[in-house]
């Protein structure tokens, strides 16, 4: 019999709460308690909000969702007052913020939806028996996102404090660990969520920020650093040795954050001077590939890589084998122009050349020869556009130019760099006959008989310009020679079956004004052609005074 009672008690304990409450409601009914109460408990009105429910303090129980929405909409006014952000220490973070600046829009429908959710039987029974049964739904707001972002950013600027990693400082002959400190950061997303209920006071949520390098990691790094500087290191190369003493090792020692660990490193720049003084004989400068002209053809003179002390590799060896003798490490230094690069430029033969004469030994010839020195050997890459002014630079006495006559506004006057237009004209004609694209050129104001009529160019610093484009697949090598009686410009590249023909229409008349027309036809093997027409009108030259 006791066993049966025990089982009966266990069965009663396992009954669901709602079942017990339903039973209680039935008992109340049998005892004569109001049948209406029992009906409300067992059969609630599903179309209305449960009794005892409020939204932001406004009672909405037993209202339909539509009635509750109208009630809240009618009672909710534009919020006034100010919002205060409180920091972790209890003090205000910023001056009070007017709630109206957040442009809040109450989310009434969402709150009514939460209020309309069915409640349990226990809640209903307690409500009808006066034993409790109330629920208040918080009203939230949709706020202007950019205003919230700006507000949370201001709070972060006021409260954020970065963590400081521990590090090792070299002090004299000692390695000292400087402890770390924790930081903090505003949880901007959590703060934005707290603002959605539009409270008058908000505790700003902050999260701790841990340092990337802890005190323990710094102590481990210090121990590694002590091993590196405990004794001098010898660097050897070909029977010669360079000793890096402890004082120099301490000066070169640095500590780097590498993936969250503090690693001691030897600065290659600090030991580079010693290695260069003691073991610099192993180094060899690189030699660029060169072009040698043989008649009308060009051959490539092979370059050679250089050799330099690899201070970085030596520093890593010292770190890996502290206190031992390490071998000097070297690295290859590529020349500015390798043999392969020179061959790939496609510079093989003459594709255009031109010569213009001058009388020896005049000041203008000095300028022409200085310009030839600057241009000789220049390489124009395939597809590049180039300006003669850019290649030559400004003509000044400091750069080797002298005063000589030049044409300015129809008159001859002396200027530093006078005579350079003869270089421009010679280059223009070589490029013209090579089939290069003429981007910009300006003939002289009056005809100079030593130049082809129309086919010439004048330049001056600041303009006019001579601008050409190498619109061929290979680079161009400029060879410029200023001899005793004239200047010659030859352009070396690959021909690609190019053919250039030209015709001049007009009758040059020395000492008078006239117009000239000249044409150019450029054929690219089987790849098409370009036909061009140029015109120019010369003024009469000035009469001698």
Short mmCIF file of C-alpha atoms in Angstrom, two decimals:
data_model
loop_
_atom_site.label_atom_id
_atom_site.label_comp_id
_atom_site.label_asym_id
_atom_site.label_seq_id
_atom_site.Cartn_x
_atom_site.Cartn_y
_atom_site.Cartn_z
CA UNK A 1 0.00 0.00 0.00
CA UNK A 2 2.75 2.61 0.75
CA UNK A 3 4.27 1.83 -2.63
CA UNK A 4 1.00 2.70 -4.38
CA UNK A 5 0.76 6.05 -2.56
CA UNK A 6 4.33 6.84 -3.60
CA UNK A 7 3.53 6.12 -7.23
CA UNK A 8 0.39 8.24 -7.04
CA UNK A 9 2.36 11.20 -5.68
CA UNK A 10 4.92 10.80 -8.49
CA UNK A 11 2.16 10.77 -11.08
CA UNK A 12 0.66 13.95 -9.63
CA UNK A 13 4.07 15.66 -9.72
CA UNK A 14 4.42 14.85 -13.39
CA UNK A 15 1.13 16.56 -14.36
CA UNK A 16 1.69 19.72 -16.50
CA UNK A 17 1.07 23.03 -14.76
CA UNK A 18 -1.67 23.99 -17.19
CA UNK A 19 -3.41 20.70 -16.50
CA UNK A 20 -3.28 21.41 -12.78
CA UNK A 21 -4.56 24.94 -13.31
CA UNK A 22 -7.33 23.65 -15.56
CA UNK A 23 -8.26 21.23 -12.87
CA UNK A 24 -8.23 24.04 -10.33
CA UNK A 25 -10.52 26.08 -12.57
CA UNK A 26 -12.92 23.13 -12.83
CA UNK A 27 -12.90 22.70 -9.07
CA UNK A 28 -13.64 26.39 -8.62
CA UNK A 29 -16.57 26.05 -10.94
CA UNK A 30 -17.85 23.06 -8.98
CA UNK A 31 -17.39 25.03 -5.76
CA UNK A 32 -19.63 27.73 -7.10
CA UNK A 33 -17.05 30.30 -8.18
CA UNK A 34 -18.21 32.43 -11.09
CA UNK A 35 -18.70 30.48 -14.26
CA UNK A 36 -17.72 33.62 -16.17
CA UNK A 37 -14.27 33.60 -14.54
CA UNK A 38 -13.74 30.01 -15.50
CA UNK A 39 -14.84 30.74 -19.03
CA UNK A 40 -12.35 33.62 -19.32
CA UNK A 41 -9.57 31.40 -18.06
CA UNK A 42 -10.35 28.41 -20.23
CA UNK A 43 -11.64 30.21 -23.33
CA UNK A 44 -9.92 33.60 -23.75
CA UNK A 45 -10.91 36.01 -26.52
CA UNK A 46 -8.28 35.38 -29.17
CA UNK A 47 -9.18 38.55 -31.08
CA UNK A 48 -8.22 40.85 -28.23
CA UNK A 49 -5.04 41.66 -26.36
CA UNK A 50 -4.84 39.70 -23.09
CA UNK A 51 -5.96 41.63 -20.00
CA UNK A 52 -3.35 43.35 -17.84
CA UNK A 53 -1.05 44.10 -20.81
CA UNK A 54 0.28 47.63 -21.36
CA UNK A 55 2.62 49.22 -23.87
CA UNK A 56 5.04 51.79 -22.47
CA UNK A 57 2.63 52.26 -19.51
CA UNK A 58 -0.48 52.69 -21.64
CA UNK A 59 -3.11 49.95 -20.82
CA UNK A 60 -4.18 48.05 -23.91
CA UNK A 61 -5.62 44.88 -22.33
CA UNK A 62 -8.87 43.56 -23.80
CA UNK A 63 -8.51 45.92 -26.79
CA UNK A 64 -8.33 44.71 -30.36
CA UNK A 65 -4.96 45.29 -32.07
CA UNK A 66 -6.56 48.03 -34.18
CA UNK A 67 -7.99 49.75 -31.08
CA UNK A 68 -4.62 49.50 -29.32
CA UNK A 69 -2.85 50.98 -32.36
CA UNK A 70 -5.26 53.94 -32.47
CA UNK A 71 -4.93 54.47 -28.72
CA UNK A 72 -1.14 54.52 -28.80
CA UNK A 73 -1.00 56.67 -31.91
CA UNK A 74 -3.30 59.23 -30.33
CA UNK A 75 -1.39 59.35 -27.04
CA UNK A 76 2.17 59.30 -28.37
CA UNK A 77 3.55 62.76 -28.92
CA UNK A 78 6.88 63.90 -30.25
CA UNK A 79 9.40 63.13 -27.51
CA UNK A 80 10.91 66.04 -25.69
CA UNK A 81 13.69 66.28 -23.22
CA UNK A 82 17.26 65.15 -23.56
CA UNK A 83 19.27 61.95 -23.59
CA UNK A 84 22.27 61.57 -21.30
CA UNK A 85 25.05 59.08 -21.99
CA UNK A 86 26.72 57.80 -18.81
CA UNK A 87 30.21 56.33 -18.84
CA UNK A 88 31.57 53.39 -16.82
CA UNK A 89 32.65 55.75 -14.01
CA UNK A 90 29.13 57.20 -13.66
CA UNK A 91 29.93 60.58 -15.23
CA UNK A 92 28.27 62.00 -18.36
CA UNK A 93 30.20 61.21 -21.51
CA UNK A 94 28.82 64.02 -23.68
CA UNK A 95 26.61 67.05 -23.21
CA UNK A 96 22.88 66.15 -23.17
CA UNK A 97 21.51 65.22 -26.59
CA UNK A 98 18.03 66.43 -27.54
CA UNK A 99 15.80 63.45 -28.30
CA UNK A 100 14.26 65.29 -31.24
CA UNK A 101 17.60 65.24 -33.07
CA UNK A 102 17.32 61.45 -33.31
CA UNK A 103 14.09 61.87 -35.34
CA UNK A 104 12.44 58.92 -33.53
CA UNK A 105 9.51 57.10 -35.14
CA UNK A 106 7.59 54.87 -32.66
CA UNK A 107 7.25 51.27 -33.80
CA UNK A 108 3.63 50.98 -32.66
CA UNK A 109 2.62 48.06 -34.84
CA UNK A 110 5.58 45.98 -33.68
CA UNK A 111 4.73 46.67 -30.03
CA UNK A 112 1.04 45.82 -30.56
CA UNK A 113 2.12 42.59 -32.26
CA UNK A 114 4.14 41.62 -29.18
CA UNK A 115 1.27 42.58 -26.86
CA UNK A 116 -1.18 40.42 -28.86
CA UNK A 117 0.73 37.21 -28.32
CA UNK A 118 -1.30 34.59 -26.39
CA UNK A 119 -0.55 34.19 -22.68
CA UNK A 120 -0.50 30.97 -20.69
CA UNK A 121 -3.33 29.56 -18.60
CA UNK A 122 -1.45 30.36 -15.42
CA UNK A 123 -1.24 34.05 -16.33
CA UNK A 124 -4.99 34.15 -17.07
CA UNK A 125 -5.91 32.36 -13.84
CA UNK A 126 -3.72 34.60 -11.70
CA UNK A 127 -5.20 37.63 -13.46
CA UNK A 128 -8.82 36.55 -12.76
CA UNK A 129 -8.06 35.64 -9.16
CA UNK A 130 -6.29 38.96 -8.54
CA UNK A 131 -2.99 37.28 -7.86
CA UNK A 132 -1.00 39.22 -10.42
CA UNK A 133 -0.90 38.86 -14.19
CA UNK A 134 0.40 42.09 -15.70
CA UNK A 135 2.83 42.66 -18.52
CA UNK A 136 4.30 45.89 -19.97
CA UNK A 137 5.70 45.93 -23.49
CA UNK A 138 8.56 48.31 -24.17
CA UNK A 139 7.94 50.69 -27.06
CA UNK A 140 10.93 50.99 -29.35
CA UNK A 141 11.73 53.58 -32.00
CA UNK A 142 13.30 53.70 -35.41
CA UNK A 143 16.05 56.32 -35.27
CA UNK A 144 17.98 58.09 -37.99
CA UNK A 145 20.89 55.79 -38.69
CA UNK A 146 23.47 58.46 -39.54
CA UNK A 147 22.58 60.41 -36.38
CA UNK A 148 22.98 57.28 -34.23
CA UNK A 149 26.27 56.45 -35.95
CA UNK A 150 27.55 59.95 -35.31
CA UNK A 151 26.48 59.80 -31.66
CA UNK A 152 28.07 56.41 -31.01
CA UNK A 153 31.24 57.58 -32.74
CA UNK A 154 31.41 60.62 -30.44
CA UNK A 155 30.96 58.37 -27.43
CA UNK A 156 33.73 56.11 -28.72
CA UNK A 157 36.10 59.04 -29.17
CA UNK A 158 35.41 60.10 -25.59
CA UNK A 159 35.70 56.68 -23.96
CA UNK A 160 37.85 54.44 -26.16
CA UNK A 161 41.28 53.80 -24.76
CA UNK A 162 43.69 51.67 -26.80
CA UNK A 163 45.48 48.83 -25.15
CA UNK A 164 49.25 49.20 -24.89
CA UNK A 165 51.32 46.17 -25.65
CA UNK A 166 54.26 45.28 -23.50
CA UNK A 167 57.63 45.88 -25.16
CA UNK A 168 61.33 45.59 -24.48
CA UNK A 169 63.48 48.70 -24.26
CA UNK A 170 67.26 48.70 -24.64
CA UNK A 171 68.65 50.84 -21.84
CA UNK A 172 72.42 51.01 -21.90
CA UNK A 173 73.52 47.40 -21.62
CA UNK A 174 70.20 46.21 -20.15
CA UNK A 175 66.97 44.92 -21.67
CA UNK A 176 63.97 46.21 -19.73
CA UNK A 177 60.36 45.03 -20.11
CA UNK A 178 57.83 47.86 -20.17
CA UNK A 179 54.50 46.39 -18.92
CA UNK A 180 51.32 46.33 -20.95
CA UNK A 181 48.03 48.02 -20.08
CA UNK A 182 44.46 47.03 -20.92
CA UNK A 183 42.23 49.24 -23.00
CA UNK A 184 38.52 49.59 -23.58
CA UNK A 185 36.18 50.25 -26.48
CA UNK A 186 32.56 51.30 -26.77
CA UNK A 187 30.30 48.52 -28.02
CA UNK A 188 28.68 50.67 -30.68
CA UNK A 189 26.14 48.06 -31.80
CA UNK A 190 24.95 47.47 -28.21
CA UNK A 191 24.73 51.23 -27.58
CA UNK A 192 22.65 51.69 -30.75
CA UNK A 193 20.25 48.95 -29.53
CA UNK A 194 19.89 50.65 -26.14
CA UNK A 195 19.02 53.93 -27.82
CA UNK A 196 16.08 52.32 -29.67
CA UNK A 197 13.93 52.43 -26.50
CA UNK A 198 14.58 56.20 -26.27
CA UNK A 199 15.51 56.28 -22.57
CA UNK A 200 16.42 59.50 -20.84
CA UNK A 201 19.64 58.00 -19.55
CA UNK A 202 21.82 55.32 -21.14
CA UNK A 203 24.74 53.48 -19.63
CA UNK A 204 27.29 53.30 -22.44
CA UNK A 205 28.40 49.66 -22.85
CA UNK A 206 32.15 49.15 -23.09
CA UNK A 207 34.16 46.00 -23.71
CA UNK A 208 37.73 45.37 -22.56
CA UNK A 209 40.53 45.47 -25.12
CA UNK A 210 43.45 43.20 -24.36
CA UNK A 211 46.98 44.12 -25.49
CA UNK A 212 48.39 42.20 -28.42
CA UNK A 213 51.68 41.60 -26.59
CA UNK A 214 51.29 40.55 -22.96
CA UNK A 215 53.87 40.95 -20.21
CA UNK A 216 54.67 37.24 -20.42
CA UNK A 217 55.28 37.44 -24.17
CA UNK A 218 57.56 40.43 -23.64
CA UNK A 219 59.53 38.49 -21.00
CA UNK A 220 59.96 35.63 -23.47
CA UNK A 221 61.13 38.08 -26.15
CA UNK A 222 63.60 39.65 -23.69
CA UNK A 223 65.08 36.23 -22.94
CA UNK A 224 65.57 35.61 -26.68
CA UNK A 225 67.20 39.02 -27.07
CA UNK A 226 69.63 38.35 -24.22
CA UNK A 227 70.83 35.21 -25.97
CA UNK A 228 71.57 37.21 -29.15
CA UNK A 229 73.69 39.86 -27.42
CA UNK A 230 75.37 37.67 -24.80
CA UNK A 231 78.66 37.51 -26.77
CA UNK A 232 80.31 39.07 -29.86
CA UNK A 233 79.59 37.54 -33.27
CA UNK A 234 82.22 36.93 -35.95
CA UNK A 235 81.36 37.33 -39.67
CA UNK A 236 83.89 35.70 -42.00
CA UNK A 237 84.48 35.90 -45.76
CA UNK A 238 87.44 34.52 -47.72
CA UNK A 239 89.80 34.36 -44.77
CA UNK A 240 88.90 37.83 -43.49
CA UNK A 241 86.79 38.44 -40.39
CA UNK A 242 84.67 41.21 -38.94
CA UNK A 243 83.74 41.17 -35.26
CA UNK A 244 80.40 42.61 -34.18
CA UNK A 245 80.86 43.35 -30.49
CA UNK A 246 78.16 43.36 -27.84
CA UNK A 247 77.81 47.15 -27.86
CA UNK A 248 77.05 47.16 -31.60
CA UNK A 249 74.68 44.20 -31.20
CA UNK A 250 72.78 46.13 -28.52
CA UNK A 251 72.52 49.18 -30.82
CA UNK A 252 71.27 46.96 -33.65
CA UNK A 253 68.81 45.04 -31.48
CA UNK A 254 65.14 45.74 -32.05
CA UNK A 255 61.95 43.91 -31.15
CA UNK A 256 59.19 43.28 -33.67
CA UNK A 257 55.57 42.26 -33.19
CA UNK A 258 55.27 39.24 -35.47
CA UNK A 259 51.82 37.70 -35.34
CA UNK A 260 51.26 38.46 -31.66
CA UNK A 261 54.72 37.44 -30.44
CA UNK A 262 57.65 39.73 -29.68
CA UNK A 263 60.71 38.67 -31.63
CA UNK A 264 64.21 40.17 -31.27
CA UNK A 265 65.67 41.31 -34.59
CA UNK A 266 69.07 42.68 -35.64
CA UNK A 267 68.67 45.83 -37.75
CA UNK A 268 70.69 45.21 -40.97
CA UNK A 269 71.29 48.95 -41.46
CA UNK A 270 73.14 49.21 -38.15
CA UNK A 271 75.68 46.52 -39.04
CA UNK A 272 75.88 47.38 -42.74
CA UNK A 273 78.60 50.02 -42.31
CA UNK A 274 80.91 47.65 -40.40
CA UNK A 275 80.44 44.86 -42.93
CA UNK A 276 81.11 47.23 -45.82
CA UNK A 277 84.34 48.56 -44.24
CA UNK A 278 85.74 45.17 -43.28
CA UNK A 279 84.41 42.86 -45.99
CA UNK A 280 83.43 45.21 -48.84
CA UNK A 281 86.07 43.67 -51.15
CA UNK A 282 83.63 40.88 -52.01
CA UNK A 283 81.23 43.30 -53.70
CA UNK A 284 81.13 43.91 -57.45
CA UNK A 285 79.04 46.57 -59.23
CA UNK A 286 76.62 45.44 -61.95
CA UNK A 287 77.20 46.33 -65.59
CA UNK A 288 74.29 47.12 -67.89
CA UNK A 289 73.93 45.70 -71.36
CA UNK A 290 74.95 48.20 -74.04
CA UNK A 291 74.34 48.82 -77.71
CA UNK A 292 77.23 49.08 -80.14
CA UNK A 293 76.64 50.56 -83.58
CA UNK A 294 78.44 48.87 -86.46
CA UNK A 295 77.65 50.80 -89.61
CA UNK A 296 73.89 50.63 -90.06
CA UNK A 297 73.38 47.72 -87.67
CA UNK A 298 73.36 47.44 -83.87
CA UNK A 299 74.66 44.63 -81.69
CA UNK A 300 74.03 44.06 -77.98
CA UNK A 301 77.02 44.00 -75.62
CA UNK A 302 76.12 41.64 -72.79
CA UNK A 303 75.65 43.03 -69.29
CA UNK A 304 76.77 41.44 -66.06
CA UNK A 305 75.04 41.14 -62.67
CA UNK A 306 76.75 42.57 -59.62
CA UNK A 307 77.30 41.22 -56.13
CA UNK A 308 76.54 43.00 -52.85
CA UNK A 309 76.71 42.14 -49.16
CA UNK A 310 73.35 40.82 -47.99
CA UNK A 311 73.08 42.54 -44.65
CA UNK A 312 69.59 41.16 -44.09
CA UNK A 313 70.77 37.55 -44.46
CA UNK A 314 73.75 38.23 -42.15
CA UNK A 315 71.41 39.72 -39.54
CA UNK A 316 69.18 36.64 -39.69
CA UNK A 317 72.24 34.39 -39.29
CA UNK A 318 73.29 36.30 -36.16
CA UNK A 319 69.78 35.83 -34.73
CA UNK A 320 69.80 32.10 -35.46
CA UNK A 321 73.37 31.43 -34.23
CA UNK A 322 74.14 33.98 -31.51
CA UNK A 323 77.76 34.14 -30.34
CA UNK A 324 79.04 31.95 -33.19
CA UNK A 325 81.04 32.60 -36.35
CA UNK A 326 78.76 33.08 -39.35
CA UNK A 327 79.63 33.27 -43.03
CA UNK A 328 79.14 36.47 -44.99
CA UNK A 329 76.11 36.26 -47.26
CA UNK A 330 75.90 38.07 -50.60
CA UNK A 331 73.09 38.76 -53.06
CA UNK A 332 73.04 39.26 -56.81
CA UNK A 333 72.40 42.80 -58.06
CA UNK A 334 70.71 42.93 -61.46
CA UNK A 335 72.01 45.59 -63.87
CA UNK A 336 69.63 48.43 -64.84
CA UNK A 337 69.39 46.82 -68.30
CA UNK A 338 69.95 43.07 -68.60
CA UNK A 339 71.15 41.37 -71.77
CA UNK A 340 67.77 39.72 -72.29
CA UNK A 341 65.94 43.02 -71.82
CA UNK A 342 68.25 44.74 -74.32
CA UNK A 343 67.68 42.01 -76.92
CA UNK A 344 63.90 42.15 -76.39
CA UNK A 345 63.85 45.87 -77.21
CA UNK A 346 64.23 45.01 -80.90
CA UNK A 347 66.91 47.64 -81.62
CA UNK A 348 68.71 46.23 -84.67
CA UNK A 349 69.02 48.60 -87.67
CA UNK A 350 68.61 52.14 -88.97
CA UNK A 351 64.97 53.04 -89.55
CA UNK A 352 65.39 56.79 -90.08
CA UNK A 353 68.22 59.32 -90.33
CA UNK A 354 68.80 62.94 -91.26
CA UNK A 355 71.63 65.48 -91.36
CA UNK A 356 71.62 69.27 -91.32
CA UNK A 357 74.75 71.46 -91.86
CA UNK A 358 76.12 74.37 -89.88
CA UNK A 359 79.24 76.56 -89.93
CA UNK A 360 81.88 75.51 -87.46
CA UNK A 361 82.71 77.11 -84.19
CA UNK A 362 79.79 79.50 -83.66
CA UNK A 363 78.20 79.79 -80.18
CA UNK A 364 75.06 78.05 -81.50
CA UNK A 365 77.21 75.02 -82.36
CA UNK A 366 78.25 74.80 -78.70
CA UNK A 367 74.57 74.44 -77.81
CA UNK A 368 73.97 71.91 -80.58
CA UNK A 369 76.87 69.75 -79.38
CA UNK A 370 75.70 69.93 -75.76
CA UNK A 371 72.21 68.84 -76.84
CA UNK A 372 73.74 65.99 -78.88
CA UNK A 373 75.54 64.75 -75.75
CA UNK A 374 72.26 64.68 -73.83
CA UNK A 375 70.32 62.88 -76.58
CA UNK A 376 72.91 60.36 -77.75
CA UNK A 377 72.03 56.87 -76.48
CA UNK A 378 68.51 57.73 -75.30
CA UNK A 379 66.07 54.81 -75.69
CA UNK A 380 62.42 55.52 -76.51
CA UNK A 381 60.23 52.54 -75.52
CA UNK A 382 57.69 51.08 -77.92
CA UNK A 383 54.43 53.01 -77.76
CA UNK A 384 55.98 55.93 -75.83
CA UNK A 385 55.28 59.60 -76.50
CA UNK A 386 58.26 61.87 -75.91
CA UNK A 387 58.99 65.59 -75.92
CA UNK A 388 62.32 67.03 -76.99
CA UNK A 389 62.05 69.69 -74.28
CA UNK A 390 61.62 66.95 -71.68
CA UNK A 391 64.62 65.00 -72.99
CA UNK A 392 66.88 68.06 -73.06
CA UNK A 393 65.66 69.82 -69.94
CA UNK A 394 65.90 73.58 -69.40
CA UNK A 395 68.81 75.20 -71.20
CA UNK A 396 70.94 77.04 -68.64
CA UNK A 397 74.57 78.05 -68.35
CA UNK A 398 74.95 75.69 -65.38
CA UNK A 399 74.05 72.80 -67.71
CA UNK A 400 76.60 73.76 -70.36
CA UNK A 401 74.57 76.00 -72.70
CA UNK A 402 75.62 79.45 -73.90
CA UNK A 403 73.95 82.54 -75.37
CA UNK A 404 73.40 82.41 -79.13
CA UNK A 405 70.95 83.91 -81.68
CA UNK A 406 67.42 82.56 -81.90
CA UNK A 407 64.21 83.72 -83.62
CA UNK A 408 61.73 85.45 -81.32
CA UNK A 409 58.64 87.25 -82.68
CA UNK A 410 60.20 87.48 -86.13
CA UNK A 411 63.52 88.88 -84.93
CA UNK A 412 66.90 87.42 -84.10
CA UNK A 413 68.02 87.88 -80.51
CA UNK A 414 70.53 86.19 -78.20
CA UNK A 415 69.29 83.67 -75.64
CA UNK A 416 70.90 80.85 -73.67
CA UNK A 417 70.38 77.71 -75.74
CA UNK A 418 69.96 79.48 -79.07
CA UNK A 419 70.42 77.14 -82.03
CA UNK A 420 68.67 74.16 -80.44
CA UNK A 421 65.97 74.36 -83.09
CA UNK A 422 68.48 72.83 -85.53
CA UNK A 423 68.56 69.76 -83.27
CA UNK A 424 64.75 69.75 -83.28
CA UNK A 425 64.59 70.00 -87.06
CA UNK A 426 67.12 67.21 -87.57
CA UNK A 427 65.29 64.91 -85.11
CA UNK A 428 61.94 65.82 -86.70
CA UNK A 429 63.11 64.76 -90.15
CA UNK A 430 64.69 61.53 -88.90
CA UNK A 431 61.40 60.65 -87.15
CA UNK A 432 59.41 61.79 -90.21
CA UNK A 433 61.37 59.42 -92.48
CA UNK A 434 61.15 56.61 -89.87
CA UNK A 435 57.37 56.75 -89.98
CA UNK A 436 56.90 57.86 -86.35
CA UNK A 437 53.71 59.71 -85.49
CA UNK A 438 54.12 63.49 -85.37
CA UNK A 439 52.13 64.66 -82.34
CA UNK A 440 53.13 68.33 -82.27
CA UNK A 441 55.59 70.50 -84.20
CA UNK A 442 55.89 74.13 -85.26
CA UNK A 443 58.02 75.31 -88.21
CA UNK A 444 59.93 78.61 -88.01
CA UNK A 445 58.26 81.91 -88.85
CA UNK A 446 60.42 82.37 -91.92
CA UNK A 447 62.22 79.81 -94.05
CA UNK A 448 65.83 78.89 -93.32
CA UNK A 449 67.31 77.45 -96.55
CA UNK A 450 69.39 74.73 -94.83
CA UNK A 451 66.11 72.95 -93.88
CA UNK A 452 63.52 71.30 -96.19
CA UNK A 453 60.64 73.70 -96.74
CA UNK A 454 57.90 72.97 -94.19
CA UNK A 455 59.69 69.94 -92.77
CA UNK A 456 61.34 71.62 -89.81
CA UNK A 457 60.63 72.45 -86.18
CA UNK A 458 61.46 75.13 -83.67
CA UNK A 459 61.40 74.67 -79.90
CA UNK A 460 61.84 76.86 -76.86
CA UNK A 461 61.65 76.17 -73.14
CA UNK A 462 57.98 76.68 -72.29
CA UNK A 463 56.94 76.22 -75.94
CA UNK A 464 56.69 75.65 -78.79
CA UNK A 465 57.23 71.90 -78.42
CA UNK A 466 58.35 69.00 -80.58
CA UNK A 467 56.39 65.92 -79.49
CA UNK A 468 56.70 62.54 -81.23
CA UNK A 469 55.28 59.08 -80.62
CA UNK A 470 57.02 55.76 -81.24
CA UNK A 471 53.94 53.92 -82.47
CA UNK A 472 55.99 50.89 -83.60
CA UNK A 473 56.37 47.55 -81.72
CA UNK A 474 60.09 48.00 -80.93
CA UNK A 475 62.05 50.58 -78.95
CA UNK A 476 64.12 53.26 -80.66
CA UNK A 477 67.76 54.10 -79.93
CA UNK A 478 68.82 57.68 -80.65
CA UNK A 479 72.34 58.16 -82.00
CA UNK A 480 73.15 61.86 -82.30
CA UNK A 481 76.52 63.07 -83.58
CA UNK A 482 77.41 66.77 -83.81
CA UNK A 483 80.53 66.94 -86.03
CA UNK A 484 82.49 69.96 -87.26
CA UNK A 485 80.12 70.83 -90.10
CA UNK A 486 76.76 69.39 -89.22
CA UNK A 487 74.57 67.27 -86.93
CA UNK A 488 73.30 63.79 -87.80
CA UNK A 489 70.44 61.96 -86.07
CA UNK A 490 69.98 58.25 -86.68
CA UNK A 491 67.13 56.17 -85.25
CA UNK A 492 67.74 52.44 -84.71
CA UNK A 493 64.89 49.97 -84.29
CA UNK A 494 63.30 47.17 -86.37
CA UNK A 495 61.86 48.00 -89.78
CA UNK A 496 58.78 45.71 -89.85
CA UNK A 497 58.61 46.23 -93.58
CA UNK A 498 58.01 49.97 -93.19
CA UNK A 499 58.25 52.19 -96.25
CA UNK A 500 57.98 55.98 -96.12
CA UNK A 501 57.54 58.29 -99.12
CA UNK A 502 57.05 62.05 -99.18
CA UNK A 503 56.31 64.81 -101.70
CA UNK A 504 56.66 68.59 -101.37
CA UNK A 505 54.35 70.93 -103.28
CA UNK A 506 55.36 74.58 -103.40
CA UNK A 507 58.17 76.76 -104.57
CA UNK A 508 60.54 77.93 -101.83
CA UNK A 509 61.50 81.53 -102.32
CA UNK A 510 64.32 82.80 -100.22
CA UNK A 511 63.70 86.26 -98.84
CA UNK A 512 59.94 86.33 -99.38
CA UNK A 513 56.73 84.87 -97.99
CA UNK A 514 55.30 81.65 -99.47
CA UNK A 515 53.18 78.59 -98.64
CA UNK A 516 54.23 74.96 -98.85
CA UNK A 517 52.40 71.63 -98.78
CA UNK A 518 54.12 68.33 -98.09
CA UNK A 519 52.75 64.80 -97.75
CA UNK A 520 53.83 61.55 -96.15
CA UNK A 521 52.76 57.99 -96.89
CA UNK A 522 53.75 55.36 -94.32
CA UNK A 523 53.34 51.69 -95.27
CA UNK A 524 53.57 49.05 -92.51
CA UNK A 525 54.48 45.99 -94.59
CA UNK A 526 51.18 44.19 -95.06
CA UNK A 527 49.62 45.90 -92.05
CA UNK A 528 48.07 48.97 -93.69
CA UNK A 529 49.24 52.49 -94.34
CA UNK A 530 48.92 56.08 -93.15
CA UNK A 531 48.54 59.08 -95.49
CA UNK A 532 49.18 62.58 -94.13
CA UNK A 533 49.16 66.12 -95.51
CA UNK A 534 50.88 69.11 -93.88
CA UNK A 535 50.75 72.81 -94.80
CA UNK A 536 52.67 75.87 -93.61
CA UNK A 537 52.93 79.53 -94.65
CA UNK A 538 56.21 81.36 -94.11
CA UNK A 539 56.53 85.08 -93.53
CA UNK A 540 59.17 87.13 -95.22
CA UNK A 541 62.37 87.24 -93.18
CA UNK A 542 63.30 90.50 -91.43
CA UNK A 543 65.47 92.90 -93.38
CA UNK A 544 68.90 93.73 -92.01
CA UNK A 545 69.03 97.05 -90.16
#
